[in-house]
Amino acid sequence: MISIKNVTKYYDKFKALDNVSIEIPKGSIHGLIGENGAGKTTLIHCLTGIYKCDEGSITVDGEPVYDNPKVKSRIGYVADSNSYFPNFKIKDMVNFYKGIYETFQEDRFNELNSIFKLSPERRVKQLSKGMQMRLALMLNLSLHPDILVLDEPTSGLDAIAKKQVMDLLISEVTEYNCTIVISSHHLRELEMLCDNITIIQNGGILYQNSIDEIKQEVVKYQAVFKEPADLSDMENVLNIEQIGSIYYIIADKNSDEIKDILYSKGAELVEQIGMSLEDIFIYTSAGKE
């Protein structure tokens, strides 16, 4: 269990994280969503013990992460930009990880490399961004970590490699009961992958729940009016768009009350239509700004 409680982090006077609390059960996949600068990477750096929280705490099974080698050895971390030794060959990186991590298994690395097919003789500086990301994933998965933290793990990957990575992550959870925390701008991938989502805005939590429950909290209605309607006084509405006689209303409250108000304003037909996680993120971020 990962427990993030009331975490606040400053850079000088700038508050990058503001009273963030998240509980992540073992064996689950938790997604972090937010605009650039929202605080996702800062939270990841606190979770992996790179930064110390100014306020609050982050623990794994009750033990603090920061300045705790025992806990940190259980965490694999794939950054959005991996700074490996540029002149090292891939086989050198394998030996380097073997020397640092007792849990590193070279057989596991070779098994994964049978999928990604990176030559052990290639130097890190010769690898593209996508290849470096594959290398980072293989090295960290070969640790058999209890927790795997990923920051934009599909960045630079082609469609086939993305599918391979998604399958590997699901396998890691089902076979080894690994807990995964993943930050990504590719929301369609997160929607297919994650059990729960946290949407971060301006360092704080905007929404936090399972994807299905978030889709119940933020809903889209389609209403047909014969005459132009004034919907400006409606509460809990994040966005309204009009195309001819059809109005599309995004609301952060799913209730019959909204339907009743639309009918009272002259709607002839009101129906709820589905929203993707990407739609929810766009409208909630803009509506709460």
PDB file of C-alpha atoms in Angstrom:
ATOM      1  CA  MET A   1       0.000   0.000   0.000  1.00  0.00           C
ATOM      2  CA  ILE A   2       1.279   3.446  -0.977  1.00  0.00           C
ATOM      3  CA  SER A   3       0.007   6.180   1.326  1.00  0.00           C
ATOM      4  CA  ILE A   4       0.458   9.807   0.284  1.00  0.00           C
ATOM      5  CA  LYS A   5      -0.880  12.042   3.064  1.00  0.00           C
ATOM      6  CA  ASN A   6      -1.243  15.823   2.945  1.00  0.00           C
ATOM      7  CA  VAL A   7       1.905  16.270   0.874  1.00  0.00           C
ATOM      8  CA  THR A   8       3.034  19.829   0.155  1.00  0.00           C
ATOM      9  CA  LYS A   9       6.217  20.722  -1.703  1.00  0.00           C
ATOM     10  CA  TYR A  10       7.740  24.149  -2.313  1.00  0.00           C
ATOM     11  CA  TYR A  11      10.391  25.401  -4.724  1.00  0.00           C
ATOM     12  CA  ASP A  12      11.480  28.489  -2.816  1.00  0.00           C
ATOM     13  CA  LYS A  13       8.147  30.318  -2.421  1.00  0.00           C
ATOM     14  CA  PHE A  14       6.363  28.481  -5.243  1.00  0.00           C
ATOM     15  CA  LYS A  15       3.998  25.772  -4.008  1.00  0.00           C
ATOM     16  CA  ALA A  16       4.355  22.899  -6.481  1.00  0.00           C
ATOM     17  CA  LEU A  17       2.177  20.480  -4.476  1.00  0.00           C
ATOM     18  CA  ASP A  18      -0.648  21.566  -2.215  1.00  0.00           C
ATOM     19  CA  ASN A  19      -1.967  19.131   0.405  1.00  0.00           C
ATOM     20  CA  VAL A  20      -2.072  16.077  -1.887  1.00  0.00           C
ATOM     21  CA  SER A  21      -3.440  12.806  -0.467  1.00  0.00           C
ATOM     22  CA  ILE A  22      -3.681   9.529  -2.399  1.00  0.00           C
ATOM     23  CA  GLU A  23      -4.069   5.917  -1.243  1.00  0.00           C
ATOM     24  CA  ILE A  24      -2.896   3.321  -3.791  1.00  0.00           C
ATOM     25  CA  PRO A  25      -3.708  -0.338  -3.021  1.00  0.00           C
ATOM     26  CA  LYS A  26      -1.162  -3.060  -3.737  1.00  0.00           C
ATOM     27  CA  GLY A  27      -1.511  -4.710  -7.134  1.00  0.00           C
ATOM     28  CA  SER A  28      -3.332  -1.789  -8.758  1.00  0.00           C
ATOM     29  CA  ILE A  29      -2.491   0.634 -11.556  1.00  0.00           C
ATOM     30  CA  HIS A  30      -2.932   4.303 -10.644  1.00  0.00           C
ATOM     31  CA  GLY A  31      -2.814   7.054 -13.261  1.00  0.00           C
ATOM     32  CA  LEU A  32      -1.691  10.657 -12.738  1.00  0.00           C
ATOM     33  CA  ILE A  33      -3.132  13.218 -15.152  1.00  0.00           C
ATOM     34  CA  GLY A  34      -2.472  16.925 -15.394  1.00  0.00           C
ATOM     35  CA  GLU A  35      -1.306  19.718 -17.627  1.00  0.00           C
ATOM     36  CA  ASN A  36       2.393  20.506 -17.927  1.00  0.00           C
ATOM     37  CA  GLY A  37       3.496  22.136 -14.678  1.00  0.00           C
ATOM     38  CA  ALA A  38       0.541  20.769 -12.699  1.00  0.00           C
ATOM     39  CA  GLY A  39       2.826  18.941 -10.246  1.00  0.00           C
ATOM     40  CA  LYS A  40       2.839  15.350 -11.554  1.00  0.00           C
ATOM     41  CA  THR A  41       6.611  14.971 -11.878  1.00  0.00           C
ATOM     42  CA  THR A  42       7.186  16.681  -8.529  1.00  0.00           C
ATOM     43  CA  LEU A  43       4.837  14.168  -6.909  1.00  0.00           C
ATOM     44  CA  ILE A  44       6.671  11.320  -8.641  1.00  0.00           C
ATOM     45  CA  HIS A  45      10.012  12.646  -7.384  1.00  0.00           C
ATOM     46  CA  CYS A  46       8.606  12.718  -3.849  1.00  0.00           C
ATOM     47  CA  LEU A  47       7.149   9.219  -4.245  1.00  0.00           C
ATOM     48  CA  THR A  48      10.478   7.788  -5.397  1.00  0.00           C
ATOM     49  CA  GLY A  49      12.393   9.494  -2.598  1.00  0.00           C
ATOM     50  CA  ILE A  50      14.282  11.941  -4.824  1.00  0.00           C
ATOM     51  CA  TYR A  51      12.661  14.939  -3.113  1.00  0.00           C
ATOM     52  CA  LYS A  52      11.743  15.342   0.519  1.00  0.00           C
ATOM     53  CA  CYS A  53       8.207  16.557   1.218  1.00  0.00           C
ATOM     54  CA  ASP A  54       8.042  19.919   2.990  1.00  0.00           C
ATOM     55  CA  GLU A  55       4.809  18.871   4.649  1.00  0.00           C
ATOM     56  CA  GLY A  56       2.965  15.564   4.892  1.00  0.00           C
ATOM     57  CA  SER A  57       4.313  12.047   4.390  1.00  0.00           C
ATOM     58  CA  ILE A  58       4.719   9.287   1.806  1.00  0.00           C
ATOM     59  CA  THR A  59       4.959   5.714   3.074  1.00  0.00           C
ATOM     60  CA  VAL A  60       5.025   2.214   1.603  1.00  0.00           C
ATOM     61  CA  ASP A  61       3.493  -0.373   3.914  1.00  0.00           C
ATOM     62  CA  GLY A  62       3.861   2.126   6.745  1.00  0.00           C
ATOM     63  CA  GLU A  63       7.553   2.888   6.169  1.00  0.00           C
ATOM     64  CA  PRO A  64       8.728   6.296   4.892  1.00  0.00           C
ATOM     65  CA  VAL A  65      10.242   6.408   1.411  1.00  0.00           C
ATOM     66  CA  TYR A  66      12.623   9.345   1.743  1.00  0.00           C
ATOM     67  CA  ASP A  67      16.145   8.468   2.920  1.00  0.00           C
ATOM     68  CA  ASN A  68      15.139   4.816   3.299  1.00  0.00           C
ATOM     69  CA  PRO A  69      17.259   2.508   1.075  1.00  0.00           C
ATOM     70  CA  LYS A  70      15.273  -0.541   2.133  1.00  0.00           C
ATOM     71  CA  VAL A  71      12.014   0.861   0.744  1.00  0.00           C
ATOM     72  CA  LYS A  72      13.615   2.549  -2.256  1.00  0.00           C
ATOM     73  CA  SER A  73      15.164  -0.764  -3.327  1.00  0.00           C
ATOM     74  CA  ARG A  74      11.612  -2.036  -3.848  1.00  0.00           C
ATOM     75  CA  ILE A  75      10.755   0.781  -6.272  1.00  0.00           C
ATOM     76  CA  GLY A  76      11.524   0.816  -9.995  1.00  0.00           C
ATOM     77  CA  TYR A  77      11.489   4.240 -11.649  1.00  0.00           C
ATOM     78  CA  VAL A  78      11.363   5.041 -15.359  1.00  0.00           C
ATOM     79  CA  ALA A  79      11.712   8.777 -15.946  1.00  0.00           C
ATOM     80  CA  ASP A  80      10.445  10.642 -18.991  1.00  0.00           C
ATOM     81  CA  SER A  81      14.093  11.315 -19.884  1.00  0.00           C
ATOM     82  CA  ASN A  82      16.603   8.695 -18.779  1.00  0.00           C
ATOM     83  CA  SER A  83      20.169   9.869 -18.171  1.00  0.00           C
ATOM     84  CA  TYR A  84      22.288   6.777 -18.554  1.00  0.00           C
ATOM     85  CA  PHE A  85      26.047   6.689 -19.142  1.00  0.00           C
ATOM     86  CA  PRO A  86      26.217   7.602 -22.856  1.00  0.00           C
ATOM     87  CA  ASN A  87      29.303   5.530 -23.647  1.00  0.00           C
ATOM     88  CA  PHE A  88      28.054   2.423 -21.863  1.00  0.00           C
ATOM     89  CA  LYS A  89      26.915  -0.475 -23.992  1.00  0.00           C
ATOM     90  CA  ILE A  90      23.591  -2.072 -23.126  1.00  0.00           C
ATOM     91  CA  LYS A  91      25.446  -5.063 -21.669  1.00  0.00           C
ATOM     92  CA  ASP A  92      27.394  -2.614 -19.460  1.00  0.00           C
ATOM     93  CA  MET A  93      24.122  -1.166 -18.160  1.00  0.00           C
ATOM     94  CA  VAL A  94      22.958  -4.681 -17.320  1.00  0.00           C
ATOM     95  CA  ASN A  95      26.146  -5.306 -15.330  1.00  0.00           C
ATOM     96  CA  PHE A  96      25.771  -1.918 -13.638  1.00  0.00           C
ATOM     97  CA  TYR A  97      22.236  -2.749 -12.461  1.00  0.00           C
ATOM     98  CA  LYS A  98      23.376  -6.223 -11.340  1.00  0.00           C
ATOM     99  CA  GLY A  99      25.990  -4.561  -9.142  1.00  0.00           C
ATOM    100  CA  ILE A 100      23.507  -2.120  -7.554  1.00  0.00           C
ATOM    101  CA  TYR A 101      20.344  -4.183  -7.139  1.00  0.00           C
ATOM    102  CA  GLU A 102      20.365  -7.572  -5.456  1.00  0.00           C
ATOM    103  CA  THR A 103      17.002  -8.387  -7.018  1.00  0.00           C
ATOM    104  CA  PHE A 104      18.132  -7.770 -10.611  1.00  0.00           C
ATOM    105  CA  GLN A 105      17.701 -10.874 -12.788  1.00  0.00           C
ATOM    106  CA  GLU A 106      19.644 -11.011 -16.034  1.00  0.00           C
ATOM    107  CA  ASP A 107      17.475 -13.869 -17.292  1.00  0.00           C
ATOM    108  CA  ARG A 108      14.444 -11.626 -16.933  1.00  0.00           C
ATOM    109  CA  PHE A 109      16.215  -8.874 -18.885  1.00  0.00           C
ATOM    110  CA  ASN A 110      17.069 -11.301 -21.694  1.00  0.00           C
ATOM    111  CA  GLU A 111      13.481 -12.536 -21.733  1.00  0.00           C
ATOM    112  CA  LEU A 112      12.212  -8.967 -22.117  1.00  0.00           C
ATOM    113  CA  ASN A 113      14.830  -8.186 -24.736  1.00  0.00           C
ATOM    114  CA  SER A 114      13.548 -11.056 -26.834  1.00  0.00           C
ATOM    115  CA  ILE A 115      10.509  -8.794 -27.258  1.00  0.00           C
ATOM    116  CA  PHE A 116      12.245  -5.427 -27.723  1.00  0.00           C
ATOM    117  CA  LYS A 117      15.336  -6.749 -29.549  1.00  0.00           C
ATOM    118  CA  LEU A 118      18.044  -4.248 -28.554  1.00  0.00           C
ATOM    119  CA  SER A 119      21.578  -5.330 -29.370  1.00  0.00           C
ATOM    120  CA  PRO A 120      23.669  -5.684 -26.167  1.00  0.00           C
ATOM    121  CA  GLU A 121      26.616  -4.200 -28.078  1.00  0.00           C
ATOM    122  CA  ARG A 122      24.908  -0.893 -28.845  1.00  0.00           C
ATOM    123  CA  ARG A 123      25.956   2.139 -26.830  1.00  0.00           C
ATOM    124  CA  VAL A 124      23.385   4.247 -24.991  1.00  0.00           C
ATOM    125  CA  LYS A 125      24.295   7.330 -27.039  1.00  0.00           C
ATOM    126  CA  GLN A 126      23.398   5.407 -30.203  1.00  0.00           C
ATOM    127  CA  LEU A 127      19.852   4.717 -29.013  1.00  0.00           C
ATOM    128  CA  SER A 128      16.854   6.774 -30.024  1.00  0.00           C
ATOM    129  CA  LYS A 129      14.554   8.163 -27.335  1.00  0.00           C
ATOM    130  CA  GLY A 130      12.170   5.267 -27.868  1.00  0.00           C
ATOM    131  CA  MET A 131      14.992   2.728 -27.584  1.00  0.00           C
ATOM    132  CA  GLN A 132      16.242   4.350 -24.384  1.00  0.00           C
ATOM    133  CA  MET A 133      12.731   4.115 -22.981  1.00  0.00           C
ATOM    134  CA  ARG A 134      12.619   0.400 -23.831  1.00  0.00           C
ATOM    135  CA  LEU A 135      15.981  -0.096 -22.142  1.00  0.00           C
ATOM    136  CA  ALA A 136      14.796   1.718 -19.011  1.00  0.00           C
ATOM    137  CA  LEU A 137      11.640  -0.397 -18.861  1.00  0.00           C
ATOM    138  CA  MET A 138      13.573  -3.639 -19.266  1.00  0.00           C
ATOM    139  CA  LEU A 139      16.132  -2.712 -16.615  1.00  0.00           C
ATOM    140  CA  ASN A 140      13.469  -1.746 -14.092  1.00  0.00           C
ATOM    141  CA  LEU A 141      11.161  -4.673 -14.805  1.00  0.00           C
ATOM    142  CA  SER A 142      14.167  -6.975 -14.308  1.00  0.00           C
ATOM    143  CA  LEU A 143      14.302  -5.801 -10.688  1.00  0.00           C
ATOM    144  CA  HIS A 144      10.903  -7.415 -10.032  1.00  0.00           C
ATOM    145  CA  PRO A 145       9.925  -4.238  -8.147  1.00  0.00           C
ATOM    146  CA  ASP A 146       7.030  -4.162  -5.724  1.00  0.00           C
ATOM    147  CA  ILE A 147       6.266  -0.677  -7.051  1.00  0.00           C
ATOM    148  CA  LEU A 148       6.923   0.588 -10.584  1.00  0.00           C
ATOM    149  CA  VAL A 149       6.720   4.357 -11.136  1.00  0.00           C
ATOM    150  CA  LEU A 150       6.505   5.507 -14.756  1.00  0.00           C
ATOM    151  CA  ASP A 151       6.688   9.058 -16.089  1.00  0.00           C
ATOM    152  CA  GLU A 152       5.537   9.183 -19.736  1.00  0.00           C
ATOM    153  CA  PRO A 153       6.680   5.592 -20.423  1.00  0.00           C
ATOM    154  CA  THR A 154       5.317   5.444 -23.991  1.00  0.00           C
ATOM    155  CA  SER A 155       6.999   8.670 -25.077  1.00  0.00           C
ATOM    156  CA  GLY A 156       8.928   8.076 -28.304  1.00  0.00           C
ATOM    157  CA  LEU A 157       7.516   4.591 -28.828  1.00  0.00           C
ATOM    158  CA  ASP A 158       5.836   3.465 -32.037  1.00  0.00           C
ATOM    159  CA  ALA A 159       2.389   1.855 -32.007  1.00  0.00           C
ATOM    160  CA  ILE A 160       3.728  -1.714 -31.834  1.00  0.00           C
ATOM    161  CA  ALA A 161       6.109  -0.923 -28.967  1.00  0.00           C
ATOM    162  CA  LYS A 162       3.323   0.870 -27.087  1.00  0.00           C
ATOM    163  CA  LYS A 163       1.151  -2.238 -27.314  1.00  0.00           C
ATOM    164  CA  GLN A 164       4.052  -4.371 -26.080  1.00  0.00           C
ATOM    165  CA  VAL A 165       4.621  -2.050 -23.114  1.00  0.00           C
ATOM    166  CA  MET A 166       0.925  -2.013 -22.183  1.00  0.00           C
ATOM    167  CA  ASP A 167       0.805  -5.820 -22.262  1.00  0.00           C
ATOM    168  CA  LEU A 168       3.957  -6.038 -20.122  1.00  0.00           C
ATOM    169  CA  LEU A 169       2.557  -3.696 -17.491  1.00  0.00           C
ATOM    170  CA  ILE A 170      -0.684  -5.659 -17.224  1.00  0.00           C
ATOM    171  CA  SER A 171       1.330  -8.885 -16.978  1.00  0.00           C
ATOM    172  CA  GLU A 172       3.518  -7.391 -14.236  1.00  0.00           C
ATOM    173  CA  VAL A 173       0.424  -6.670 -12.149  1.00  0.00           C
ATOM    174  CA  THR A 174      -1.370  -9.968 -12.753  1.00  0.00           C
ATOM    175  CA  GLU A 175       1.675 -12.238 -12.388  1.00  0.00           C
ATOM    176  CA  TYR A 176       3.724 -10.435  -9.725  1.00  0.00           C
ATOM    177  CA  ASN A 177       1.100  -8.280  -7.970  1.00  0.00           C
ATOM    178  CA  CYS A 178       3.206  -5.199  -8.751  1.00  0.00           C
ATOM    179  CA  THR A 179       1.771  -1.765  -7.968  1.00  0.00           C
ATOM    180  CA  ILE A 180       2.131   0.704 -10.833  1.00  0.00           C
ATOM    181  CA  VAL A 181       1.930   4.488 -10.732  1.00  0.00           C
ATOM    182  CA  ILE A 182       1.918   5.995 -14.211  1.00  0.00           C
ATOM    183  CA  SER A 183       1.868   9.574 -15.459  1.00  0.00           C
ATOM    184  CA  SER A 184       1.046  10.138 -19.106  1.00  0.00           C
ATOM    185  CA  HIS A 185      -0.498  12.583 -21.556  1.00  0.00           C
ATOM    186  CA  HIS A 186      -1.793   9.630 -23.590  1.00  0.00           C
ATOM    187  CA  LEU A 187      -5.149   9.456 -21.862  1.00  0.00           C
ATOM    188  CA  ARG A 188      -6.663   6.774 -24.074  1.00  0.00           C
ATOM    189  CA  GLU A 189      -3.907   4.423 -22.946  1.00  0.00           C
ATOM    190  CA  LEU A 190      -4.522   5.274 -19.293  1.00  0.00           C
ATOM    191  CA  GLU A 191      -8.250   4.742 -19.732  1.00  0.00           C
ATOM    192  CA  MET A 192      -7.601   1.165 -20.875  1.00  0.00           C
ATOM    193  CA  LEU A 193      -4.904   0.485 -18.294  1.00  0.00           C
ATOM    194  CA  CYS A 194      -5.693   2.142 -14.953  1.00  0.00           C
ATOM    195  CA  ASP A 195      -7.873   1.095 -12.040  1.00  0.00           C
ATOM    196  CA  ASN A 196      -7.927   4.601 -10.563  1.00  0.00           C
ATOM    197  CA  ILE A 197      -7.074   8.098 -11.738  1.00  0.00           C
ATOM    198  CA  THR A 198      -5.957  11.280  -9.993  1.00  0.00           C
ATOM    199  CA  ILE A 199      -6.336  14.534 -11.929  1.00  0.00           C
ATOM    200  CA  ILE A 200      -3.906  17.180 -10.656  1.00  0.00           C
ATOM    201  CA  GLN A 201      -4.283  20.902 -11.306  1.00  0.00           C
ATOM    202  CA  ASN A 202      -2.097  23.694  -9.938  1.00  0.00           C
ATOM    203  CA  GLY A 203      -0.496  21.314  -7.451  1.00  0.00           C
ATOM    204  CA  GLY A 204      -3.778  20.100  -5.953  1.00  0.00           C
ATOM    205  CA  ILE A 205      -6.205  17.269  -6.638  1.00  0.00           C
ATOM    206  CA  LEU A 206      -9.071  18.130  -8.959  1.00  0.00           C
ATOM    207  CA  TYR A 207     -10.672  14.683  -9.183  1.00  0.00           C
ATOM    208  CA  GLN A 208      -9.724  11.286  -7.789  1.00  0.00           C
ATOM    209  CA  ASN A 209     -11.608   8.052  -8.280  1.00  0.00           C
ATOM    210  CA  SER A 210     -11.941   4.977 -10.457  1.00  0.00           C
ATOM    211  CA  ILE A 211     -12.459   5.771 -14.128  1.00  0.00           C
ATOM    212  CA  ASP A 212     -16.023   4.447 -14.038  1.00  0.00           C
ATOM    213  CA  GLU A 213     -16.864   6.594 -11.008  1.00  0.00           C
ATOM    214  CA  ILE A 214     -15.282   9.708 -12.531  1.00  0.00           C
ATOM    215  CA  LYS A 215     -17.453   9.115 -15.590  1.00  0.00           C
ATOM    216  CA  GLN A 216     -20.448   9.154 -13.259  1.00  0.00           C
ATOM    217  CA  GLU A 217     -19.313  12.418 -11.661  1.00  0.00           C
ATOM    218  CA  VAL A 218     -18.637  14.293 -14.913  1.00  0.00           C
ATOM    219  CA  VAL A 219     -21.311  13.804 -17.553  1.00  0.00           C
ATOM    220  CA  LYS A 220     -22.380  15.152 -20.920  1.00  0.00           C
ATOM    221  CA  TYR A 221     -25.970  15.884 -21.884  1.00  0.00           C
ATOM    222  CA  GLN A 222     -27.399  16.464 -25.323  1.00  0.00           C
ATOM    223  CA  ALA A 223     -30.508  18.664 -25.363  1.00  0.00           C
ATOM    224  CA  VAL A 224     -32.673  19.608 -28.334  1.00  0.00           C
ATOM    225  CA  PHE A 225     -34.514  22.961 -28.266  1.00  0.00           C
ATOM    226  CA  LYS A 226     -36.953  24.404 -30.795  1.00  0.00           C
ATOM    227  CA  GLU A 227     -36.082  27.963 -29.756  1.00  0.00           C
ATOM    228  CA  PRO A 228     -32.740  29.419 -28.535  1.00  0.00           C
ATOM    229  CA  ALA A 229     -32.326  28.791 -24.804  1.00  0.00           C
ATOM    230  CA  ASP A 230     -30.552  30.714 -22.057  1.00  0.00           C
ATOM    231  CA  LEU A 231     -28.628  28.188 -19.959  1.00  0.00           C
ATOM    232  CA  SER A 232     -26.193  30.652 -18.384  1.00  0.00           C
ATOM    233  CA  ASP A 233     -27.747  30.416 -14.902  1.00  0.00           C
ATOM    234  CA  MET A 234     -27.381  26.644 -14.599  1.00  0.00           C
ATOM    235  CA  GLU A 235     -25.227  25.430 -11.701  1.00  0.00           C
ATOM    236  CA  ASN A 236     -22.537  22.726 -11.812  1.00  0.00           C
ATOM    237  CA  VAL A 237     -22.055  23.289 -15.543  1.00  0.00           C
ATOM    238  CA  LEU A 238     -18.485  23.225 -16.875  1.00  0.00           C
ATOM    239  CA  ASN A 239     -19.154  23.901 -20.541  1.00  0.00           C
ATOM    240  CA  ILE A 240     -21.994  24.535 -22.995  1.00  0.00           C
ATOM    241  CA  GLU A 241     -21.728  24.223 -26.762  1.00  0.00           C
ATOM    242  CA  GLN A 242     -24.466  24.867 -29.303  1.00  0.00           C
ATOM    243  CA  ILE A 243     -24.754  23.431 -32.790  1.00  0.00           C
ATOM    244  CA  GLY A 244     -27.999  24.635 -34.352  1.00  0.00           C
ATOM    245  CA  SER A 245     -30.873  23.519 -32.162  1.00  0.00           C
ATOM    246  CA  ILE A 246     -28.731  21.042 -30.228  1.00  0.00           C
ATOM    247  CA  TYR A 247     -26.969  22.031 -26.999  1.00  0.00           C
ATOM    248  CA  TYR A 248     -24.178  19.982 -25.419  1.00  0.00           C
ATOM    249  CA  ILE A 249     -23.847  20.501 -21.671  1.00  0.00           C
ATOM    250  CA  ILE A 250     -20.899  19.217 -19.614  1.00  0.00           C
ATOM    251  CA  ALA A 251     -21.736  19.028 -15.901  1.00  0.00           C
ATOM    252  CA  ASP A 252     -19.837  17.802 -12.860  1.00  0.00           C
ATOM    253  CA  LYS A 253     -23.012  16.596 -11.269  1.00  0.00           C
ATOM    254  CA  ASN A 254     -24.968  13.662 -12.634  1.00  0.00           C
ATOM    255  CA  SER A 255     -28.558  14.027 -11.515  1.00  0.00           C
ATOM    256  CA  ASP A 256     -32.135  14.097 -12.753  1.00  0.00           C
ATOM    257  CA  GLU A 257     -32.236  17.704 -11.531  1.00  0.00           C
ATOM    258  CA  ILE A 258     -30.165  18.863 -14.517  1.00  0.00           C
ATOM    259  CA  LYS A 259     -32.474  17.061 -16.904  1.00  0.00           C
ATOM    260  CA  ASP A 260     -35.501  18.609 -15.208  1.00  0.00           C
ATOM    261  CA  ILE A 261     -33.976  22.108 -15.535  1.00  0.00           C
ATOM    262  CA  LEU A 262     -33.281  21.573 -19.233  1.00  0.00           C
ATOM    263  CA  TYR A 263     -36.856  20.414 -19.813  1.00  0.00           C
ATOM    264  CA  SER A 264     -38.152  23.391 -17.837  1.00  0.00           C
ATOM    265  CA  LYS A 265     -36.199  25.676 -20.170  1.00  0.00           C
ATOM    266  CA  GLY A 266     -37.958  24.239 -23.192  1.00  0.00           C
ATOM    267  CA  ALA A 267     -35.916  21.197 -24.187  1.00  0.00           C
ATOM    268  CA  GLU A 268     -37.822  18.674 -26.262  1.00  0.00           C
ATOM    269  CA  LEU A 269     -35.311  15.903 -25.764  1.00  0.00           C
ATOM    270  CA  VAL A 270     -32.520  15.402 -23.188  1.00  0.00           C
ATOM    271  CA  GLU A 271     -30.191  12.422 -23.149  1.00  0.00           C
ATOM    272  CA  GLN A 272     -26.869  11.575 -21.542  1.00  0.00           C
ATOM    273  CA  ILE A 273     -24.041  10.660 -23.916  1.00  0.00           C
ATOM    274  CA  GLY A 274     -20.722   8.989 -23.174  1.00  0.00           C
ATOM    275  CA  MET A 275     -17.454  10.805 -22.508  1.00  0.00           C
ATOM    276  CA  SER A 276     -13.885   9.608 -22.789  1.00  0.00           C
ATOM    277  CA  LEU A 277     -11.295  10.222 -20.075  1.00  0.00           C
ATOM    278  CA  GLU A 278      -9.661  12.728 -22.435  1.00  0.00           C
ATOM    279  CA  ASP A 279     -12.936  14.666 -22.770  1.00  0.00           C
ATOM    280  CA  ILE A 280     -13.376  14.694 -18.995  1.00  0.00           C
ATOM    281  CA  PHE A 281      -9.844  15.976 -18.453  1.00  0.00           C
ATOM    282  CA  ILE A 282     -10.196  18.753 -21.039  1.00  0.00           C
ATOM    283  CA  TYR A 283     -13.519  20.062 -19.757  1.00  0.00           C
ATOM    284  CA  THR A 284     -12.816  19.728 -16.029  1.00  0.00           C
ATOM    285  CA  SER A 285      -9.428  21.414 -16.324  1.00  0.00           C
ATOM    286  CA  ALA A 286     -10.887  24.295 -18.286  1.00  0.00           C
ATOM    287  CA  GLY A 287     -14.046  24.532 -16.206  1.00  0.00           C
ATOM    288  CA  LYS A 288     -12.205  24.600 -12.862  1.00  0.00           C
ATOM    289  CA  GLU A 289      -9.484  27.009 -13.995  1.00  0.00           C
TER     290      GLU A 289
END
